[in-house]
CSV table of C-alpha atoms in Angstrom, one decimal:
chain,number,residue,atom,x,y,z
P,1,UNK,CA,-65.6,4.1,-39.5
P,2,UNK,CA,-63.5,5.7,-36.8
P,3,UNK,CA,-61.6,2.5,-36.1
P,4,UNK,CA,-61.0,2.0,-39.8
P,5,UNK,CA,-59.6,5.5,-40.2
P,6,UNK,CA,-57.3,5.2,-37.2
P,7,UNK,CA,-56.0,1.8,-38.4
P,8,UNK,CA,-55.3,3.3,-41.9
P,9,UNK,CA,-53.4,6.3,-40.5
P,10,UNK,CA,-51.3,4.2,-38.2
P,11,UNK,CA,-50.7,1.5,-40.8
P,12,UNK,CA,-49.4,4.0,-43.4
P,13,UNK,CA,-46.1,3.6,-41.5
P,14,UNK,CA,-45.3,0.0,-41.4
P,15,UNK,CA,-43.5,0.3,-38.0
P,16,UNK,CA,-46.9,1.3,-36.5
P,17,UNK,CA,-48.8,-1.8,-37.7
P,18,UNK,CA,-48.2,-3.8,-34.5
P,19,UNK,CA,-49.5,-0.8,-32.5
P,20,UNK,CA,-52.5,-0.5,-34.8
P,21,UNK,CA,-53.4,-4.2,-34.3
P,22,UNK,CA,-53.1,-3.9,-30.5
P,23,UNK,CA,-55.3,-0.8,-30.5
P,24,UNK,CA,-57.9,-2.6,-32.7
P,25,UNK,CA,-57.9,-5.6,-30.2
P,26,UNK,CA,-58.4,-3.3,-27.3
P,27,UNK,CA,-61.3,-1.4,-28.9
P,28,UNK,CA,-62.8,-4.7,-30.1
P,29,UNK,CA,-62.8,-6.1,-26.5
P,30,UNK,CA,-64.7,-3.1,-25.3
P,31,UNK,CA,-67.4,-3.5,-28.0
P,32,UNK,CA,-67.5,-7.3,-27.3
P,33,UNK,CA,-68.3,-6.5,-23.7
P,34,UNK,CA,-71.0,-4.1,-24.7
P,35,UNK,CA,-72.5,-6.8,-26.9
P,36,UNK,CA,-72.5,-9.3,-24.1
P,37,UNK,CA,-74.4,-6.8,-22.0
P,38,UNK,CA,-77.0,-6.4,-24.7
P,39,UNK,CA,-76.0,-2.9,-25.5
P,40,UNK,CA,-75.0,-3.6,-29.1
P,41,UNK,CA,-76.3,-6.0,-31.7
P,42,UNK,CA,-72.8,-6.7,-33.1
P,43,UNK,CA,-69.2,-5.7,-32.8
P,44,UNK,CA,-68.4,-3.1,-35.5
P,45,UNK,CA,-64.7,-3.7,-35.2
P,46,UNK,CA,-65.1,-7.1,-36.7
P,47,UNK,CA,-65.5,-5.5,-40.1
P,48,UNK,CA,-62.1,-3.9,-39.8
P,49,UNK,CA,-59.3,-6.5,-40.7
P,50,UNK,CA,-56.1,-6.4,-38.7
P,51,UNK,CA,-52.8,-5.8,-40.5
P,52,UNK,CA,-50.6,-8.7,-41.4
P,53,UNK,CA,-47.4,-8.4,-39.4
P,54,UNK,CA,-44.1,-9.6,-40.6
P,55,UNK,CA,-41.9,-10.5,-37.6
P,56,UNK,CA,-38.7,-9.6,-39.5
P,57,UNK,CA,-39.3,-7.2,-42.4
P,58,UNK,CA,-35.9,-8.2,-43.9
P,59,UNK,CA,-32.7,-6.4,-44.9
P,60,UNK,CA,-32.8,-4.0,-47.8
P,61,UNK,CA,-30.2,-4.8,-50.5
P,62,UNK,CA,-28.2,-2.1,-52.2
P,63,UNK,CA,-28.1,-1.7,-56.0
P,64,UNK,CA,-24.6,-3.3,-56.2
P,65,UNK,CA,-25.9,-6.3,-54.1
P,66,UNK,CA,-28.9,-6.7,-56.3
P,67,UNK,CA,-26.7,-6.8,-59.4
P,68,UNK,CA,-24.4,-9.4,-57.9
P,69,UNK,CA,-27.3,-11.6,-57.0
P,70,UNK,CA,-28.8,-11.1,-60.4
P,71,UNK,CA,-25.5,-12.3,-62.0
P,72,UNK,CA,-25.4,-15.3,-59.6
P,73,UNK,CA,-28.8,-16.6,-60.8
P,74,UNK,CA,-28.0,-16.1,-64.5
P,75,UNK,CA,-28.1,-19.8,-65.5
P,76,UNK,CA,-31.5,-20.7,-66.8
P,77,UNK,CA,-32.8,-23.1,-64.2
P,78,UNK,CA,-36.3,-23.2,-62.6
P,79,UNK,CA,-34.8,-22.2,-59.2
P,80,UNK,CA,-32.8,-19.3,-60.5
P,81,UNK,CA,-35.8,-18.0,-62.5
P,82,UNK,CA,-37.9,-18.3,-59.3
P,83,UNK,CA,-35.3,-16.1,-57.5
P,84,UNK,CA,-35.4,-13.5,-60.3
P,85,UNK,CA,-39.2,-13.5,-60.1
P,86,UNK,CA,-39.0,-12.8,-56.4
P,87,UNK,CA,-36.8,-9.7,-57.3
P,88,UNK,CA,-39.3,-8.6,-60.0
P,89,UNK,CA,-42.5,-9.1,-58.0
P,90,UNK,CA,-41.6,-9.0,-54.3
P,91,UNK,CA,-43.9,-12.0,-53.9
P,92,UNK,CA,-43.8,-14.3,-50.9
P,93,UNK,CA,-41.9,-17.5,-51.6
P,94,UNK,CA,-44.9,-19.6,-50.5
P,95,UNK,CA,-47.2,-17.9,-52.9
P,96,UNK,CA,-44.8,-18.3,-55.8
P,97,UNK,CA,-44.1,-22.0,-55.1
P,98,UNK,CA,-47.8,-22.8,-54.8
P,99,UNK,CA,-48.7,-21.1,-58.0
P,100,UNK,CA,-50.3,-23.1,-60.8
P,101,UNK,CA,-50.1,-22.4,-64.5
P,102,UNK,CA,-53.8,-21.7,-64.6
P,103,UNK,CA,-53.1,-18.8,-62.2
P,104,UNK,CA,-51.1,-16.9,-64.8
P,105,UNK,CA,-53.5,-15.1,-67.2
P,106,UNK,CA,-51.7,-13.1,-69.9
P,107,UNK,CA,-50.2,-10.2,-67.8
P,108,UNK,CA,-51.6,-10.9,-64.3
P,109,UNK,CA,-51.1,-13.4,-61.6
P,110,UNK,CA,-54.1,-14.6,-59.7
P,111,UNK,CA,-52.7,-15.6,-56.3
P,112,UNK,CA,-54.5,-18.4,-54.5
P,113,UNK,CA,-55.8,-17.7,-51.0
P,114,UNK,CA,-57.8,-19.7,-48.5
P,115,UNK,CA,-61.5,-20.4,-49.2
P,116,UNK,CA,-62.8,-17.5,-47.2
P,117,UNK,CA,-60.8,-14.9,-49.0
P,118,UNK,CA,-61.2,-13.8,-52.7
P,119,UNK,CA,-58.3,-14.6,-55.0
P,120,UNK,CA,-56.0,-11.7,-55.4
P,121,UNK,CA,-55.0,-10.5,-58.8
P,122,UNK,CA,-51.6,-8.9,-59.2
P,123,UNK,CA,-50.3,-7.4,-62.4
P,124,UNK,CA,-47.1,-8.7,-64.0
P,125,UNK,CA,-44.5,-6.7,-65.8
P,126,UNK,CA,-43.3,-7.7,-69.3
P,127,UNK,CA,-40.0,-8.9,-67.7
P,128,UNK,CA,-41.8,-11.2,-65.3
P,129,UNK,CA,-44.0,-12.6,-68.1
P,130,UNK,CA,-40.9,-13.4,-70.1
P,131,UNK,CA,-39.5,-15.3,-67.1
P,132,UNK,CA,-42.7,-17.3,-66.8
P,133,UNK,CA,-42.4,-18.1,-70.6
P,134,UNK,CA,-38.9,-19.4,-70.0
P,135,UNK,CA,-40.2,-21.5,-67.1
P,136,UNK,CA,-42.8,-23.1,-69.3
P,137,UNK,CA,-40.1,-24.4,-71.6
P,138,UNK,CA,-38.0,-25.8,-68.7
P,139,UNK,CA,-40.5,-27.4,-66.5
P,140,UNK,CA,-42.6,-30.5,-66.9
P,141,UNK,CA,-45.9,-30.0,-68.8
P,142,UNK,CA,-47.4,-32.9,-66.9
P,143,UNK,CA,-47.6,-30.8,-63.7
P,144,UNK,CA,-50.3,-28.3,-62.8
P,145,UNK,CA,-47.7,-26.4,-60.7
P,146,UNK,CA,-45.2,-23.9,-62.1
P,147,UNK,CA,-42.6,-25.2,-59.7
P,148,UNK,CA,-43.4,-28.9,-59.2
P,149,UNK,CA,-41.8,-31.1,-56.7
P,150,UNK,CA,-38.8,-32.9,-58.2
P,151,UNK,CA,-40.4,-36.3,-58.1
P,152,UNK,CA,-43.3,-35.9,-60.5
P,153,UNK,CA,-45.7,-38.8,-60.0
P,154,UNK,CA,-49.0,-37.7,-61.3
P,155,UNK,CA,-50.4,-34.7,-63.2
P,156,UNK,CA,-51.7,-33.2,-59.9
P,157,UNK,CA,-48.4,-33.6,-58.1
P,158,UNK,CA,-47.3,-31.4,-55.2
P,159,UNK,CA,-45.5,-28.1,-55.5
P,160,UNK,CA,-41.9,-27.5,-54.7
P,161,UNK,CA,-41.5,-26.9,-50.9
P,162,UNK,CA,-38.5,-24.6,-50.7
P,163,UNK,CA,-35.9,-22.4,-52.4
P,164,UNK,CA,-33.7,-22.1,-49.4
P,165,UNK,CA,-30.8,-24.3,-50.7
P,166,UNK,CA,-30.7,-22.6,-54.1
P,167,UNK,CA,-31.0,-19.1,-52.6
P,168,UNK,CA,-28.2,-19.7,-50.2
P,169,UNK,CA,-26.0,-21.1,-53.0
P,170,UNK,CA,-26.7,-17.9,-55.1
P,171,UNK,CA,-26.0,-15.7,-52.0
P,172,UNK,CA,-22.7,-17.5,-51.4
P,173,UNK,CA,-21.7,-17.0,-55.1
P,174,UNK,CA,-22.6,-13.3,-54.8
P,175,UNK,CA,-20.9,-13.0,-51.4
P,176,UNK,CA,-24.1,-12.0,-49.7
P,177,UNK,CA,-25.9,-12.8,-46.6
P,178,UNK,CA,-29.6,-12.8,-47.3
P,179,UNK,CA,-32.9,-14.5,-47.0
P,180,UNK,CA,-36.0,-14.6,-49.3
P,181,UNK,CA,-37.6,-12.1,-46.9
P,182,UNK,CA,-34.8,-9.6,-47.8
P,183,UNK,CA,-35.9,-9.7,-51.5
P,184,UNK,CA,-39.4,-8.8,-50.5
P,185,UNK,CA,-38.2,-6.0,-48.2
P,186,UNK,CA,-35.9,-4.7,-51.0
P,187,UNK,CA,-38.8,-4.5,-53.5
P,188,UNK,CA,-40.9,-2.7,-51.0
P,189,UNK,CA,-38.2,-0.2,-50.2
P,190,UNK,CA,-37.6,0.5,-53.9
P,191,UNK,CA,-41.3,1.2,-54.4
P,192,UNK,CA,-41.4,3.6,-51.4
P,193,UNK,CA,-38.3,5.3,-52.6
P,194,UNK,CA,-40.2,6.1,-55.8
P,195,UNK,CA,-42.9,7.8,-53.6
P,196,UNK,CA,-45.5,5.4,-54.8
P,197,UNK,CA,-48.6,5.5,-52.6
P,198,UNK,CA,-48.5,3.0,-49.6
P,199,UNK,CA,-51.7,1.3,-50.6
P,200,UNK,CA,-50.4,0.7,-54.2
P,201,UNK,CA,-47.1,-0.7,-52.7
P,202,UNK,CA,-48.9,-3.2,-50.6
P,203,UNK,CA,-51.2,-4.1,-53.5
P,204,UNK,CA,-48.2,-4.7,-55.7
P,205,UNK,CA,-46.7,-7.0,-53.0
P,206,UNK,CA,-49.9,-9.0,-52.7
P,207,UNK,CA,-50.8,-7.9,-49.2
P,208,UNK,CA,-54.2,-9.4,-49.0
P,209,UNK,CA,-55.7,-7.3,-46.2
P,210,UNK,CA,-54.7,-4.1,-47.9
P,211,UNK,CA,-55.8,-5.2,-51.4
P,212,UNK,CA,-59.2,-6.3,-50.2
P,213,UNK,CA,-59.7,-3.0,-48.3
P,214,UNK,CA,-58.6,-0.6,-51.1
P,215,UNK,CA,-60.4,-2.5,-53.8
P,216,UNK,CA,-63.5,-0.7,-52.6
P,217,UNK,CA,-61.8,2.7,-53.1
P,218,UNK,CA,-60.6,2.4,-56.6
P,219,UNK,CA,-61.7,0.5,-59.7
P,220,UNK,CA,-59.7,-2.7,-60.1
P,221,UNK,CA,-58.5,-1.9,-63.6
P,222,UNK,CA,-57.0,1.4,-62.5
P,223,UNK,CA,-55.3,-0.4,-59.5
P,224,UNK,CA,-53.8,-3.0,-61.8
P,225,UNK,CA,-52.5,-0.2,-64.1
P,226,UNK,CA,-50.7,1.5,-61.2
P,227,UNK,CA,-49.6,-2.0,-60.0
P,228,UNK,CA,-47.8,-2.7,-63.3
P,229,UNK,CA,-46.3,0.8,-63.6
P,230,UNK,CA,-44.9,0.6,-60.1
P,231,UNK,CA,-43.1,-2.7,-60.8
P,232,UNK,CA,-41.6,-1.3,-64.0
P,233,UNK,CA,-40.4,1.8,-62.1
P,234,UNK,CA,-38.9,-0.3,-59.4
P,235,UNK,CA,-36.9,-2.4,-61.9
P,236,UNK,CA,-35.5,0.8,-63.5
P,237,UNK,CA,-34.6,2.1,-60.0
P,238,UNK,CA,-32.6,-1.1,-59.3
P,239,UNK,CA,-30.9,-0.9,-62.7
P,240,UNK,CA,-31.2,-4.6,-63.4
């Protein structure tokens, strides 16, 4: 409990997460030694997950830059809609490209994870749901994936592997220098500017370790309500 409290306090500031993980590793090594000496039955730190660290948190776009990018991805193509969804949700590109139609249930997105981790449910704003509806009309109905690879061979084909080329083309048109990580950083910054609680921000962004930890502290329905409200406020803040 002491380690979990210390990790939470250090992790509330994202710049301290690397320090929190190093402190956790040090304390864990002490308990592991005690266990090897027969002083403990198990290492209690094992129940406290480390923070997921992003090497480069990304650049935060200004409102004018966001509007220029938004105009650059106005043509209704799957790739452009994907970029708009990144702006609406703050999702990781990999999570979005691996998503299947069965993962979208009315107004929430059930993000696939590895077999050891429960699937993560993230609320979708009405604007994001409209983009998914548009995608359904544009993409092949023979694919399980929302963003299928271009060469559709079978019903269970592979997902699209990248948006890098399309994102760079949009950035060039908008006279911007950016990466997909910048879009996620921008959404996170907008949510923090609105003084939304850090745990809700990370839940909105699909941060698995935070979502799993805080799910024990608040009923899921209430979290999803705050999740959806936070995204709507972020969109208003960006004035899209």
